[in-house]
C-alpha angles and dihedrals in degrees: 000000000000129000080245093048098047087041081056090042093052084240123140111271140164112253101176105063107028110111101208091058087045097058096043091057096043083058094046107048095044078061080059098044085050099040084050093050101047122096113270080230096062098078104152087059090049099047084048085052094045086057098056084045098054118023107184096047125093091234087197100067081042133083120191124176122208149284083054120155138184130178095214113008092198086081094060122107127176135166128223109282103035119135128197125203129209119314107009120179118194098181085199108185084130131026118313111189128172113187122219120316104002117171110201110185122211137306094012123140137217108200109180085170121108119192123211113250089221100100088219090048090052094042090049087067098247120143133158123227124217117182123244124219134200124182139217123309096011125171120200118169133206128316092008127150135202126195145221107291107014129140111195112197129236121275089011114136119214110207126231112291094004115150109204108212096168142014122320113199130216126301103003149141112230148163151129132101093302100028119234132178107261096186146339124266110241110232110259089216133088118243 
């Protein structure tokens, strides 16, 4: 199998040296040199831009401001409704995928990519990915991370410079390094 095939598996590859990831995240990220560089104003070019970035996203139900980064594009998943604020990084070598209606604050990070402890592992260039989910109606503020792995559940909020290091379920409050749930969110309907 591939280095892509096993990335795409969640098999150890080597990520470092194998031409044909190299060459998917060189394109990619000249799309987000280019989408960061454009006019705000310009929205038509950078709608054109979004959609050579991700590919599996309808850019128009979408709003991300710039800086914003990937390494693959293809891994990222969003529903109608999501909004990105400055200098996003979805580190995608899994499945990235944002419900309905997410709002990520600043500075935050999304990092699917796992490193082997063995120091000559490591140094050989080989990592693991595991996707990451987040589900409807979530709230991350700013300078928050996600690792490898996590599922975030719908209508939960993360509060500002969490690290989430584990699952977060449904409709929460929760932050900290690492991030923890603080309370439940009562239920806005009438039964």
């Amino acid at each position: 199998m591939s280095a892509k095939g096993d990335m795409l598996a969640g098999k150890w590859y080597n990520a470092n040296f194998d031409s044909e990831l190299l060459r998917e995240r060189m394109i990619v990220k000249d799309y987000c040199l280019e989408f960061n560089n454009l006019p705000l104003s310009d929205l038509g070019h950078r709608r054109d831009v979004l959609r050579e970035i991700l590919q599996n996203v309808e850019i128009e139900q979408i709003e991300i401001m710039p800086p914003f980064m990937v390494d693959y594009g293809y891994n990222v998943f969003m529903g109608a409704g999501c909004f990105f604020n400055h200098n996003v990084y979805l580190m995608d070598c899994a499945k990235i995928k944002f419900g309905k209606k997410c709002f990520i604050g600043p500075n935050c990070g999304f990092y699917t990519a796992l490193h082997p402890l063995d120091v000559t592992q490591r140094n050989a260039g080989f990592e693991q990915a595991q996707p990451i989910t987040i589900g409807d109606n979530v709230w991350i503020g700013g300078n928050v991370v996600v690792l490898p792995g996590v599922t975030i559940g719908s209508n939960s909020v993360i509060g500002a410079g969490a690290v989430v290091t584990k699952d977060i379920p449904v409709g929460v409050v929760a932050f900290g390094n690492p991030c923890k749930v603080v309370k439940e969110i009562p239920s806005t309907t009438k039964k």
